[in-house]
Amino acid sequence: NIQDVVQIVLDALQTIAEADVRAWEGLFAELSQLAALKFDFKEREDPLVYCQTLACNMHYYPPEDLLTGPHLIRSIDCEGVAHLLSHLVPSNMNIFVCARSLEYSTLADSPSTSSFHTERYYGARYRTAPLPHSITSRDPTTSSPDPDLSLPPPNNFIPQKLAMILQDRNLDPPGTTPPELVCDMPTYRVWHELAVSYKVPKVRIGIVLWNWNVYDSAEGFMMARMLCAMLNDAIMPTMYPAMLA
């Protein structure tokens, strides 16, 4: 529903605008820390491409910031953020709707009397119309955003200690030492291998579940797919901040 999407976006902007400045500063601290981590452990690039990137950066950054300028976040301008948010209002908004069917390309109470035009090069049909009154009449000073929306809580997955943990067995060439069996239960086993080849603070977790009932029938296979999708949706609120870190 187009109107629902627009409403959520406006509610989210209002939620951010009404948040305490300390909440903005907390988010800035996290973003700054994540940016520093990504820069410190940035993967090696092709020398020619990297040289071209640095040459382009010379147009936007002073010499001392050529390497770090596009990556690090050093400060936050709360007044500038507030000024920007004050302009992200319905009166300054354009909505572009792309749909396979023309019947879904119009907002609910938007006038639909305007005729369609044909795009010059690709032949796509389109039309323009004023924003509906339900959107343009929204007043942030009198309306309240959705109470279910809020700024994200602190990300507890951001690493604090990045020292490399070395063990004797990890000094061997990669692939010569098998993973260590850390848990051996009747129904599952857990293996672990501490990889230090790339010296980056990354973790890869692989979970493989075997159940022959999945392949006994088409119904079993589809039920398993649905279970995986539901499990993914259930853990995503926890996994998303972990993926950011």
PDB file of C-alpha atoms in Angstrom:
ATOM      1  CA  ASN A   1       0.000   0.000   0.000  1.00  0.00           C
ATOM      2  CA  ILE A   2       1.611   3.202  -1.196  1.00  0.00           C
ATOM      3  CA  GLN A   3      -0.001   5.427   1.394  1.00  0.00           C
ATOM      4  CA  ASP A   4       1.109   3.140   4.233  1.00  0.00           C
ATOM      5  CA  VAL A   5       4.713   3.258   2.999  1.00  0.00           C
ATOM      6  CA  VAL A   6       4.640   7.055   2.761  1.00  0.00           C
ATOM      7  CA  GLN A   7       3.112   7.265   6.236  1.00  0.00           C
ATOM      8  CA  ILE A   8       5.849   5.079   7.720  1.00  0.00           C
ATOM      9  CA  VAL A   9       8.563   7.192   6.090  1.00  0.00           C
ATOM     10  CA  LEU A  10       7.054  10.420   7.438  1.00  0.00           C
ATOM     11  CA  ASP A  11       6.620   8.859  10.890  1.00  0.00           C
ATOM     12  CA  ALA A  12      10.242   7.736  10.868  1.00  0.00           C
ATOM     13  CA  LEU A  13      11.484  11.209   9.922  1.00  0.00           C
ATOM     14  CA  GLN A  14       9.383  12.762  12.661  1.00  0.00           C
ATOM     15  CA  THR A  15      10.661  10.219  15.182  1.00  0.00           C
ATOM     16  CA  ILE A  16      14.255  11.132  14.328  1.00  0.00           C
ATOM     17  CA  ALA A  17      13.508  14.857  14.439  1.00  0.00           C
ATOM     18  CA  GLU A  18      11.863  14.627  17.867  1.00  0.00           C
ATOM     19  CA  ALA A  19      14.634  12.491  19.375  1.00  0.00           C
ATOM     20  CA  ASP A  20      16.933  13.918  22.011  1.00  0.00           C
ATOM     21  CA  VAL A  21      20.232  15.326  20.789  1.00  0.00           C
ATOM     22  CA  ARG A  22      22.025  12.861  23.044  1.00  0.00           C
ATOM     23  CA  ALA A  23      20.411  10.043  21.059  1.00  0.00           C
ATOM     24  CA  TRP A  24      21.815  11.537  17.847  1.00  0.00           C
ATOM     25  CA  GLU A  25      25.247  11.778  19.451  1.00  0.00           C
ATOM     26  CA  GLY A  26      25.014   8.143  20.573  1.00  0.00           C
ATOM     27  CA  LEU A  27      24.222   7.003  17.044  1.00  0.00           C
ATOM     28  CA  PHE A  28      27.049   9.159  15.717  1.00  0.00           C
ATOM     29  CA  ALA A  29      29.494   7.515  18.138  1.00  0.00           C
ATOM     30  CA  GLU A  30      28.464   4.072  16.888  1.00  0.00           C
ATOM     31  CA  LEU A  31      28.632   5.056  13.225  1.00  0.00           C
ATOM     32  CA  SER A  32      32.027   6.657  13.788  1.00  0.00           C
ATOM     33  CA  GLN A  33      33.338   3.520  15.496  1.00  0.00           C
ATOM     34  CA  LEU A  34      32.001   1.230  12.768  1.00  0.00           C
ATOM     35  CA  ALA A  35      33.506   3.446  10.067  1.00  0.00           C
ATOM     36  CA  ALA A  36      36.884   3.352  11.820  1.00  0.00           C
ATOM     37  CA  LEU A  37      36.738  -0.457  12.056  1.00  0.00           C
ATOM     38  CA  LYS A  38      35.926  -0.817   8.370  1.00  0.00           C
ATOM     39  CA  PHE A  39      38.756   1.526   7.456  1.00  0.00           C
ATOM     40  CA  ASP A  40      41.344  -0.111   9.724  1.00  0.00           C
ATOM     41  CA  PHE A  41      40.544  -3.554   8.301  1.00  0.00           C
ATOM     42  CA  LYS A  42      39.770  -2.495   4.757  1.00  0.00           C
ATOM     43  CA  GLU A  43      40.529  -5.120   2.124  1.00  0.00           C
ATOM     44  CA  ARG A  44      43.308  -4.470  -0.354  1.00  0.00           C
ATOM     45  CA  GLU A  45      42.232  -2.872  -3.632  1.00  0.00           C
ATOM     46  CA  ASP A  46      43.613  -2.979  -7.133  1.00  0.00           C
ATOM     47  CA  PRO A  47      46.485  -0.423  -7.197  1.00  0.00           C
ATOM     48  CA  LEU A  48      45.309   1.251 -10.415  1.00  0.00           C
ATOM     49  CA  VAL A  49      41.703   1.611  -9.196  1.00  0.00           C
ATOM     50  CA  TYR A  50      42.916   2.872  -5.805  1.00  0.00           C
ATOM     51  CA  CYS A  51      45.147   5.460  -7.479  1.00  0.00           C
ATOM     52  CA  GLN A  52      42.207   6.695  -9.556  1.00  0.00           C
ATOM     53  CA  THR A  53      40.062   6.917  -6.421  1.00  0.00           C
ATOM     54  CA  LEU A  54      42.696   8.985  -4.607  1.00  0.00           C
ATOM     55  CA  ALA A  55      42.996  11.286  -7.613  1.00  0.00           C
ATOM     56  CA  CYS A  56      39.231  11.909  -7.531  1.00  0.00           C
ATOM     57  CA  ASN A  57      39.366  12.520  -3.781  1.00  0.00           C
ATOM     58  CA  MET A  58      41.760  15.407  -4.356  1.00  0.00           C
ATOM     59  CA  HIS A  59      38.795  17.445  -5.591  1.00  0.00           C
ATOM     60  CA  TYR A  60      36.942  17.072  -2.294  1.00  0.00           C
ATOM     61  CA  TYR A  61      39.455  16.574   0.531  1.00  0.00           C
ATOM     62  CA  PRO A  62      42.652  18.286   1.706  1.00  0.00           C
ATOM     63  CA  PRO A  63      45.874  16.288   1.269  1.00  0.00           C
ATOM     64  CA  GLU A  64      45.904  15.056   4.867  1.00  0.00           C
ATOM     65  CA  ASP A  65      42.416  13.527   4.419  1.00  0.00           C
ATOM     66  CA  LEU A  66      42.819  11.846   1.034  1.00  0.00           C
ATOM     67  CA  LEU A  67      43.015   8.358   2.524  1.00  0.00           C
ATOM     68  CA  THR A  68      40.459   8.702   5.292  1.00  0.00           C
ATOM     69  CA  GLY A  69      38.057  11.355   3.978  1.00  0.00           C
ATOM     70  CA  PRO A  70      35.508   9.053   2.286  1.00  0.00           C
ATOM     71  CA  HIS A  71      35.565   6.544   5.145  1.00  0.00           C
ATOM     72  CA  LEU A  72      35.865   8.129   8.584  1.00  0.00           C
ATOM     73  CA  ILE A  73      33.114  10.100  10.346  1.00  0.00           C
ATOM     74  CA  ARG A  74      34.807  12.641  12.584  1.00  0.00           C
ATOM     75  CA  SER A  75      32.071  14.977  13.785  1.00  0.00           C
ATOM     76  CA  ILE A  76      28.342  15.550  13.902  1.00  0.00           C
ATOM     77  CA  ASP A  77      26.565  18.812  13.169  1.00  0.00           C
ATOM     78  CA  CYS A  78      23.378  18.569  15.249  1.00  0.00           C
ATOM     79  CA  GLU A  79      22.163  21.966  14.083  1.00  0.00           C
ATOM     80  CA  GLY A  80      22.689  20.952  10.468  1.00  0.00           C
ATOM     81  CA  VAL A  81      20.825  17.674  11.041  1.00  0.00           C
ATOM     82  CA  ALA A  82      17.908  19.516  12.618  1.00  0.00           C
ATOM     83  CA  HIS A  83      17.876  22.033   9.756  1.00  0.00           C
ATOM     84  CA  LEU A  84      17.811  19.204   7.186  1.00  0.00           C
ATOM     85  CA  LEU A  85      15.027  17.353   8.995  1.00  0.00           C
ATOM     86  CA  SER A  86      12.939  20.526   9.147  1.00  0.00           C
ATOM     87  CA  HIS A  87      12.850  20.515   5.341  1.00  0.00           C
ATOM     88  CA  LEU A  88      11.939  16.826   4.981  1.00  0.00           C
ATOM     89  CA  VAL A  89       8.213  17.524   5.139  1.00  0.00           C
ATOM     90  CA  PRO A  90       5.281  16.689   2.810  1.00  0.00           C
ATOM     91  CA  SER A  91       5.274  20.175   1.271  1.00  0.00           C
ATOM     92  CA  ASN A  92       8.785  19.518  -0.090  1.00  0.00           C
ATOM     93  CA  MET A  93       8.122  15.938  -1.174  1.00  0.00           C
ATOM     94  CA  ASN A  94       7.796  14.252  -4.550  1.00  0.00           C
ATOM     95  CA  ILE A  95       6.597  10.659  -4.721  1.00  0.00           C
ATOM     96  CA  PHE A  96       7.622   8.432  -7.621  1.00  0.00           C
ATOM     97  CA  VAL A  97       5.520   5.289  -7.993  1.00  0.00           C
ATOM     98  CA  CYS A  98       6.633   2.540 -10.373  1.00  0.00           C
ATOM     99  CA  ALA A  99       4.141  -0.268 -10.930  1.00  0.00           C
ATOM    100  CA  ARG A 100       3.597  -3.024 -13.477  1.00  0.00           C
ATOM    101  CA  SER A 101      -0.091  -2.157 -13.679  1.00  0.00           C
ATOM    102  CA  LEU A 102      -1.413   1.350 -14.142  1.00  0.00           C
ATOM    103  CA  GLU A 103      -4.228   0.740 -11.664  1.00  0.00           C
ATOM    104  CA  TYR A 104      -1.641   0.590  -8.844  1.00  0.00           C
ATOM    105  CA  SER A 105       0.211   3.712  -9.922  1.00  0.00           C
ATOM    106  CA  THR A 106      -2.133   6.214  -8.274  1.00  0.00           C
ATOM    107  CA  LEU A 107      -2.351   7.155  -4.618  1.00  0.00           C
ATOM    108  CA  ALA A 108      -5.659   6.425  -2.935  1.00  0.00           C
ATOM    109  CA  ASP A 109      -7.254   9.889  -2.856  1.00  0.00           C
ATOM    110  CA  SER A 110      -5.089  11.522  -5.504  1.00  0.00           C
ATOM    111  CA  PRO A 111      -6.937  12.989  -8.487  1.00  0.00           C
ATOM    112  CA  SER A 112      -6.927  10.507 -11.364  1.00  0.00           C
ATOM    113  CA  THR A 113      -8.337  12.768 -14.046  1.00  0.00           C
ATOM    114  CA  SER A 114      -4.965  13.640 -15.579  1.00  0.00           C
ATOM    115  CA  SER A 115      -4.233  11.834 -18.818  1.00  0.00           C
ATOM    116  CA  PHE A 116      -1.306   9.516 -19.352  1.00  0.00           C
ATOM    117  CA  HIS A 117       1.767  10.507 -21.318  1.00  0.00           C
ATOM    118  CA  THR A 118       4.211   8.304 -23.189  1.00  0.00           C
ATOM    119  CA  GLU A 119       7.914   8.481 -22.429  1.00  0.00           C
ATOM    120  CA  ARG A 120       9.920   9.517 -25.477  1.00  0.00           C
ATOM    121  CA  TYR A 121      12.628   6.847 -25.596  1.00  0.00           C
ATOM    122  CA  TYR A 122      11.228   3.736 -23.908  1.00  0.00           C
ATOM    123  CA  GLY A 123       7.520   4.162 -24.519  1.00  0.00           C
ATOM    124  CA  ALA A 124       6.587   3.837 -20.849  1.00  0.00           C
ATOM    125  CA  ARG A 125       3.278   5.385 -19.851  1.00  0.00           C
ATOM    126  CA  TYR A 126       3.243   7.864 -16.984  1.00  0.00           C
ATOM    127  CA  ARG A 127       1.297  10.733 -15.517  1.00  0.00           C
ATOM    128  CA  THR A 128       1.729  13.378 -12.847  1.00  0.00           C
ATOM    129  CA  ALA A 129      -0.740  14.408 -10.176  1.00  0.00           C
ATOM    130  CA  PRO A 130      -0.764  16.541  -7.020  1.00  0.00           C
ATOM    131  CA  LEU A 131      -0.123  14.776  -3.744  1.00  0.00           C
ATOM    132  CA  PRO A 132      -3.301  13.715  -1.963  1.00  0.00           C
ATOM    133  CA  HIS A 133      -4.673  15.875   0.807  1.00  0.00           C
ATOM    134  CA  SER A 134      -4.112  13.124   3.371  1.00  0.00           C
ATOM    135  CA  ILE A 135      -0.361  13.625   2.886  1.00  0.00           C
ATOM    136  CA  THR A 136      -0.043  17.353   2.288  1.00  0.00           C
ATOM    137  CA  SER A 137      -2.247  18.191   5.273  1.00  0.00           C
ATOM    138  CA  ARG A 138       0.025  16.387   7.718  1.00  0.00           C
ATOM    139  CA  ASP A 139       1.341  18.792  10.377  1.00  0.00           C
ATOM    140  CA  PRO A 140       4.283  17.514  12.471  1.00  0.00           C
ATOM    141  CA  THR A 141       3.437  19.981  15.234  1.00  0.00           C
ATOM    142  CA  THR A 142       0.036  18.398  15.820  1.00  0.00           C
ATOM    143  CA  SER A 143       0.495  14.817  14.627  1.00  0.00           C
ATOM    144  CA  SER A 144       2.243  12.051  16.526  1.00  0.00           C
ATOM    145  CA  PRO A 145       4.407   9.396  14.857  1.00  0.00           C
ATOM    146  CA  ASP A 146       3.764   5.692  15.185  1.00  0.00           C
ATOM    147  CA  PRO A 147       4.670   4.741  18.796  1.00  0.00           C
ATOM    148  CA  ASP A 148       6.202   1.490  17.537  1.00  0.00           C
ATOM    149  CA  LEU A 149       8.937   3.476  15.774  1.00  0.00           C
ATOM    150  CA  SER A 150      12.024   4.491  17.714  1.00  0.00           C
ATOM    151  CA  LEU A 151      15.738   5.012  17.292  1.00  0.00           C
ATOM    152  CA  PRO A 152      17.702   1.766  17.450  1.00  0.00           C
ATOM    153  CA  PRO A 153      19.089   0.690  20.822  1.00  0.00           C
ATOM    154  CA  PRO A 154      22.875   0.582  21.376  1.00  0.00           C
ATOM    155  CA  ASN A 155      24.580  -2.011  19.207  1.00  0.00           C
ATOM    156  CA  ASN A 156      26.129  -4.490  21.618  1.00  0.00           C
ATOM    157  CA  PHE A 157      27.832  -6.376  18.788  1.00  0.00           C
ATOM    158  CA  ILE A 158      30.390  -3.659  18.069  1.00  0.00           C
ATOM    159  CA  PRO A 159      33.737  -5.181  19.092  1.00  0.00           C
ATOM    160  CA  GLN A 160      35.758  -3.499  21.806  1.00  0.00           C
ATOM    161  CA  LYS A 161      38.870  -5.725  21.837  1.00  0.00           C
ATOM    162  CA  LEU A 162      40.487  -6.374  18.486  1.00  0.00           C
ATOM    163  CA  ALA A 163      43.765  -7.987  19.544  1.00  0.00           C
ATOM    164  CA  MET A 164      44.524 -11.128  17.547  1.00  0.00           C
ATOM    165  CA  ILE A 165      44.291 -14.332  19.605  1.00  0.00           C
ATOM    166  CA  LEU A 166      47.043 -16.696  18.530  1.00  0.00           C
ATOM    167  CA  GLN A 167      47.403 -20.295  19.544  1.00  0.00           C
ATOM    168  CA  ASP A 168      50.226 -22.677  18.737  1.00  0.00           C
ATOM    169  CA  ARG A 169      48.142 -24.647  16.279  1.00  0.00           C
ATOM    170  CA  ASN A 170      47.233 -21.507  14.375  1.00  0.00           C
ATOM    171  CA  LEU A 171      50.838 -20.825  13.499  1.00  0.00           C
ATOM    172  CA  ASP A 172      50.705 -23.707  11.012  1.00  0.00           C
ATOM    173  CA  PRO A 173      49.932 -22.958   7.353  1.00  0.00           C
ATOM    174  CA  PRO A 174      46.208 -22.578   6.660  1.00  0.00           C
ATOM    175  CA  GLY A 175      44.463 -25.863   5.973  1.00  0.00           C
ATOM    176  CA  THR A 176      47.069 -28.067   7.648  1.00  0.00           C
ATOM    177  CA  THR A 177      45.348 -28.172  11.058  1.00  0.00           C
ATOM    178  CA  PRO A 178      41.815 -29.580  11.228  1.00  0.00           C
ATOM    179  CA  PRO A 179      39.040 -27.707  13.068  1.00  0.00           C
ATOM    180  CA  GLU A 180      38.641 -28.454  16.759  1.00  0.00           C
ATOM    181  CA  LEU A 181      35.621 -30.409  17.991  1.00  0.00           C
ATOM    182  CA  VAL A 182      34.311 -28.247  20.836  1.00  0.00           C
ATOM    183  CA  CYS A 183      30.948 -29.935  21.435  1.00  0.00           C
ATOM    184  CA  ASP A 184      29.973 -33.550  20.715  1.00  0.00           C
ATOM    185  CA  MET A 185      26.338 -34.351  21.540  1.00  0.00           C
ATOM    186  CA  PRO A 186      24.123 -37.240  20.411  1.00  0.00           C
ATOM    187  CA  THR A 187      22.117 -34.935  18.146  1.00  0.00           C
ATOM    188  CA  TYR A 188      24.710 -32.390  17.022  1.00  0.00           C
ATOM    189  CA  ARG A 189      28.407 -31.527  16.848  1.00  0.00           C
ATOM    190  CA  VAL A 190      30.107 -28.125  16.917  1.00  0.00           C
ATOM    191  CA  TRP A 191      33.482 -27.555  15.245  1.00  0.00           C
ATOM    192  CA  HIS A 192      35.644 -24.459  15.489  1.00  0.00           C
ATOM    193  CA  GLU A 193      38.640 -23.224  13.561  1.00  0.00           C
ATOM    194  CA  LEU A 194      40.444 -20.002  14.447  1.00  0.00           C
ATOM    195  CA  ALA A 195      41.499 -18.536  11.118  1.00  0.00           C
ATOM    196  CA  VAL A 196      44.259 -15.929  11.222  1.00  0.00           C
ATOM    197  CA  SER A 197      45.245 -15.852   7.555  1.00  0.00           C
ATOM    198  CA  TYR A 198      43.670 -12.484   6.801  1.00  0.00           C
ATOM    199  CA  LYS A 199      44.026 -10.937  10.275  1.00  0.00           C
ATOM    200  CA  VAL A 200      40.591  -9.307  10.226  1.00  0.00           C
ATOM    201  CA  PRO A 201      37.962  -9.345  13.020  1.00  0.00           C
ATOM    202  CA  LYS A 202      35.388 -11.363  11.129  1.00  0.00           C
ATOM    203  CA  VAL A 203      33.417 -14.429  12.103  1.00  0.00           C
ATOM    204  CA  ARG A 204      31.710 -16.884   9.798  1.00  0.00           C
ATOM    205  CA  ILE A 205      29.190 -19.259  11.308  1.00  0.00           C
ATOM    206  CA  GLY A 206      27.964 -22.200   9.266  1.00  0.00           C
ATOM    207  CA  ILE A 207      25.046 -24.288  10.522  1.00  0.00           C
ATOM    208  CA  VAL A 208      24.000 -27.416   8.627  1.00  0.00           C
ATOM    209  CA  LEU A 209      20.926 -29.345   9.778  1.00  0.00           C
ATOM    210  CA  TRP A 210      20.233 -32.772   8.280  1.00  0.00           C
ATOM    211  CA  ASN A 211      16.736 -34.251   8.349  1.00  0.00           C
ATOM    212  CA  TRP A 212      15.813 -36.916   5.806  1.00  0.00           C
ATOM    213  CA  ASN A 213      12.098 -36.165   6.278  1.00  0.00           C
ATOM    214  CA  VAL A 214      12.656 -32.949   4.373  1.00  0.00           C
ATOM    215  CA  TYR A 215      13.210 -34.892   1.152  1.00  0.00           C
ATOM    216  CA  ASP A 216      10.586 -37.577   1.655  1.00  0.00           C
ATOM    217  CA  SER A 217       7.879 -35.520  -0.040  1.00  0.00           C
ATOM    218  CA  ALA A 218       7.180 -32.214  -1.708  1.00  0.00           C
ATOM    219  CA  GLU A 219       5.140 -31.218   1.342  1.00  0.00           C
ATOM    220  CA  GLY A 220       8.075 -31.898   3.663  1.00  0.00           C
ATOM    221  CA  PHE A 221      10.382 -29.845   1.470  1.00  0.00           C
ATOM    222  CA  MET A 222       8.009 -26.864   1.354  1.00  0.00           C
ATOM    223  CA  MET A 223       7.375 -27.050   5.102  1.00  0.00           C
ATOM    224  CA  ALA A 224      11.139 -26.960   5.687  1.00  0.00           C
ATOM    225  CA  ARG A 225      11.480 -23.922   3.408  1.00  0.00           C
ATOM    226  CA  MET A 226       8.707 -22.159   5.307  1.00  0.00           C
ATOM    227  CA  LEU A 227      10.354 -22.999   8.628  1.00  0.00           C
ATOM    228  CA  CYS A 228      13.661 -21.557   7.426  1.00  0.00           C
ATOM    229  CA  ALA A 229      11.926 -18.371   6.269  1.00  0.00           C
ATOM    230  CA  MET A 230      10.118 -17.996   9.600  1.00  0.00           C
ATOM    231  CA  LEU A 231      13.339 -18.626  11.523  1.00  0.00           C
ATOM    232  CA  ASN A 232      15.160 -16.034   9.436  1.00  0.00           C
ATOM    233  CA  ASP A 233      12.430 -13.457  10.141  1.00  0.00           C
ATOM    234  CA  ALA A 234      12.489 -14.299  13.862  1.00  0.00           C
ATOM    235  CA  ILE A 235      16.243 -13.818  14.307  1.00  0.00           C
ATOM    236  CA  MET A 236      16.665 -10.868  11.928  1.00  0.00           C
ATOM    237  CA  PRO A 237      16.035  -8.175  14.608  1.00  0.00           C
ATOM    238  CA  THR A 238      19.002  -9.614  16.511  1.00  0.00           C
ATOM    239  CA  MET A 239      21.168 -10.485  13.510  1.00  0.00           C
ATOM    240  CA  TYR A 240      20.841  -7.137  11.728  1.00  0.00           C
ATOM    241  CA  PRO A 241      22.909  -5.113  14.246  1.00  0.00           C
ATOM    242  CA  ALA A 242      25.390  -7.997  14.305  1.00  0.00           C
ATOM    243  CA  MET A 243      25.748  -7.762  10.529  1.00  0.00           C
ATOM    244  CA  LEU A 244      26.343  -4.024  10.808  1.00  0.00           C
ATOM    245  CA  ALA A 245      29.171  -4.654  13.237  1.00  0.00           C
TER     246      ALA A 245
END
